[in-house]
Amino acid sequence: MGFIDQDTIDLGSGSKILILSLNNPESRNSMTREMGLEFKKIIDGLLEMSEKQKPRAVILTGKNGIFSAGGNFELLKSFSTKDFETNKKSMFEFYNLFLSVRKLDIPVICAANGHAIGAGFSLTLACDIRIFANEGKYQFNFVKLGIHPGMGSSYIVKELFGAHLANRLLFLAESLSGEDAFRMGLCNDSVPQKEVLGRATEFAIALSESAPLALSELKKNTYDRDKLEAALKKEAESQARNFISADFKETIKAIEQKRKPHFKGI
């Protein structure tokens, strides 16, 4: 079974929009290495296409009434049993699988049709345009789990919104509705859940009316990939250090016992 569903919208004259849907129903579209490998394979395939073959835009969304619950619990739990160097390497490779979306020279619209937590929230911000569901929950919950923010969030949030808002989102780990996120400027629109994909499609069609080569050059000049790569290395090192801490082991126990963790700073 695959973890990424693919659909297309035919625009006529050989043009199309590609829809990629995260689909891991057993764990609320949580992000696993297997899903990441499949995701990167699709992105690599798009990068290898000729200009005529490429879709005019990509929509990234989720199945099962949710975008993504973020990091898979069993994957997180496994890090607590591994050493620092192994975890540092694993996290850097893992986040790069999903952040391959930043390498695309095609506009990417995130139709976050439900909750996007932690790494899932980070993935929405790695896209160019974002539509959130009013009813959705959007949160960077990393520090509440005893780990440094990951999936490039420590850089991407600041890159997009500045240090003031980045500190609020990452340090306080606030849970926001889609309407909250829209008021704060974190997404381009927030609509009822059932309308998210339709609204994203409207944006995709609008983008398809612009020159592909011009949009491709614009994407190259909009984001600083070198700085993101450097941030990922720092995140991987910080998370690897956190994974071997007593606080992270407390996080795992608290989740399994369905209670709040009691951190001691060790």
Coordinates of C-alpha atoms in Angstrom, one line a residue, residues 76-222:
L76 CA 9.7 9.0 17.7
K77 CA 9.8 6.3 20.3
S78 CA 12.5 4.4 18.4
F79 CA 14.9 7.5 18.6
S80 CA 15.0 7.2 22.4
T81 CA 16.8 3.8 22.1
K82 CA 19.4 5.0 19.6
D83 CA 22.7 6.9 20.0
F84 CA 23.3 10.6 19.2
E85 CA 25.2 10.1 15.9
T86 CA 22.6 7.7 14.5
N87 CA 19.7 10.0 15.4
K88 CA 21.5 13.0 14.0
K89 CA 22.0 11.3 10.6
S90 CA 18.5 9.8 10.6
M91 CA 16.7 13.1 11.3
F92 CA 18.6 15.1 8.7
E93 CA 17.8 12.4 6.1
F94 CA 14.2 12.1 7.2
Y95 CA 13.4 15.8 7.0
N96 CA 15.1 16.2 3.6
L97 CA 12.7 13.6 2.2
F98 CA 9.7 15.8 2.7
L99 CA 11.4 19.1 2.2
S100 CA 12.3 18.0 -1.3
V101 CA 9.1 19.8 -2.1
R102 CA 11.1 23.0 -1.8
K103 CA 13.2 21.9 -4.8
L104 CA 10.2 21.8 -7.1
D105 CA 10.2 24.5 -9.8
I106 CA 6.4 24.3 -10.0
P107 CA 4.1 26.2 -7.7
V108 CA 2.9 24.1 -4.8
I109 CA -0.4 24.8 -3.0
C110 CA -1.1 23.2 0.3
A111 CA -4.7 22.4 0.9
A112 CA -4.4 21.7 4.6
N113 CA -7.9 20.2 5.0
G114 CA -7.6 19.4 8.7
H115 CA -5.2 19.3 11.5
A116 CA -1.5 19.9 10.7
I117 CA 0.7 19.3 13.8
G118 CA 4.5 19.6 14.3
A119 CA 6.3 18.3 11.2
G120 CA 2.9 18.4 9.4
F121 CA 2.5 22.1 10.1
S122 CA 6.1 22.6 8.9
L123 CA 5.3 20.9 5.6
T124 CA 2.4 23.3 4.9
L125 CA 4.8 26.2 5.3
A126 CA 7.3 24.6 2.8
C127 CA 4.6 25.1 0.1
D128 CA 4.1 28.4 -1.8
I129 CA 0.4 29.0 -1.1
R130 CA -1.6 27.7 1.8
I131 CA -5.3 27.1 2.3
F132 CA -6.4 26.0 5.8
A133 CA -9.6 24.6 7.2
N134 CA -11.5 26.8 9.6
E135 CA -12.0 23.8 11.9
G136 CA -8.4 22.6 11.7
K137 CA -5.8 22.6 14.4
Y138 CA -2.4 24.0 13.5
Q139 CA 0.5 23.8 16.0
F140 CA 4.2 23.4 16.4
N141 CA 4.2 21.1 19.4
F142 CA 7.8 20.1 19.4
V143 CA 8.9 21.7 22.7
K144 CA 5.9 20.2 24.4
L145 CA 7.3 16.8 23.4
G146 CA 10.7 17.7 24.8
I147 CA 12.5 18.2 21.4
H148 CA 13.8 21.0 19.3
P149 CA 11.6 22.1 16.4
G150 CA 12.3 20.1 13.2
M151 CA 11.3 19.8 9.5
G152 CA 13.0 23.1 8.9
S153 CA 10.5 25.0 11.0
S154 CA 13.2 26.9 13.0
Y155 CA 14.2 28.5 9.8
I156 CA 11.1 28.5 7.5
V157 CA 8.8 30.2 10.0
K158 CA 11.3 33.0 10.5
E159 CA 12.0 33.2 6.8
L160 CA 8.3 33.7 6.0
F161 CA 7.0 35.6 9.0
G162 CA 10.0 37.1 10.9
A163 CA 11.5 36.4 14.3
H164 CA 8.7 37.9 16.4
L165 CA 6.0 35.6 15.1
A166 CA 8.4 32.6 14.8
N167 CA 9.2 32.9 18.5
R168 CA 5.6 33.0 19.4
L169 CA 4.7 29.9 17.4
L170 CA 7.8 27.8 18.2
F171 CA 8.4 28.8 21.9
L172 CA 4.8 29.0 23.0
A173 CA 3.6 26.1 20.8
E174 CA 0.1 27.6 20.5
S175 CA -2.7 25.7 18.9
L176 CA -4.4 27.7 16.2
S177 CA -7.6 27.3 14.3
G178 CA -7.5 27.9 10.5
E179 CA -9.2 31.2 11.1
D180 CA -6.6 32.2 13.7
A181 CA -3.8 31.3 11.3
F182 CA -5.4 33.4 8.5
R183 CA -5.7 36.4 10.8
M184 CA -2.0 36.0 11.7
G185 CA -1.1 35.9 8.0
L186 CA 0.1 32.2 8.2
C187 CA -2.1 31.1 5.3
N188 CA -3.6 32.7 2.2
D189 CA -7.1 31.7 3.0
S190 CA -9.1 29.8 5.6
V191 CA -12.5 28.2 4.6
P192 CA -14.8 25.4 5.8
Q193 CA -13.1 22.0 5.6
K194 CA -15.2 20.8 2.7
E195 CA -14.2 23.8 0.6
V196 CA -10.4 23.6 1.1
L197 CA -9.6 21.5 -1.9
G198 CA -11.9 23.6 -4.1
R199 CA -10.3 26.8 -3.0
A200 CA -6.8 25.4 -3.6
T201 CA -7.9 24.3 -7.1
E202 CA -9.0 27.9 -7.8
F203 CA -5.5 29.1 -6.8
A204 CA -3.9 26.4 -9.0
I205 CA -6.0 27.4 -12.0
A206 CA -5.0 31.0 -11.5
L207 CA -1.4 30.0 -11.4
S208 CA -1.8 27.9 -14.5
E209 CA -2.6 31.1 -16.5
S210 CA 0.9 32.5 -15.8
A211 CA 4.0 31.6 -17.8
P212 CA 5.6 28.4 -16.4
L213 CA 9.2 29.5 -17.0
A214 CA 8.6 32.8 -15.2
L215 CA 7.1 31.1 -12.2
S216 CA 10.0 28.6 -12.2
E217 CA 12.6 31.4 -12.1
L218 CA 10.6 33.2 -9.4
K219 CA 10.7 30.0 -7.2
K220 CA 14.4 29.8 -7.6
N221 CA 14.8 33.3 -6.4
T222 CA 12.3 33.3 -3.6

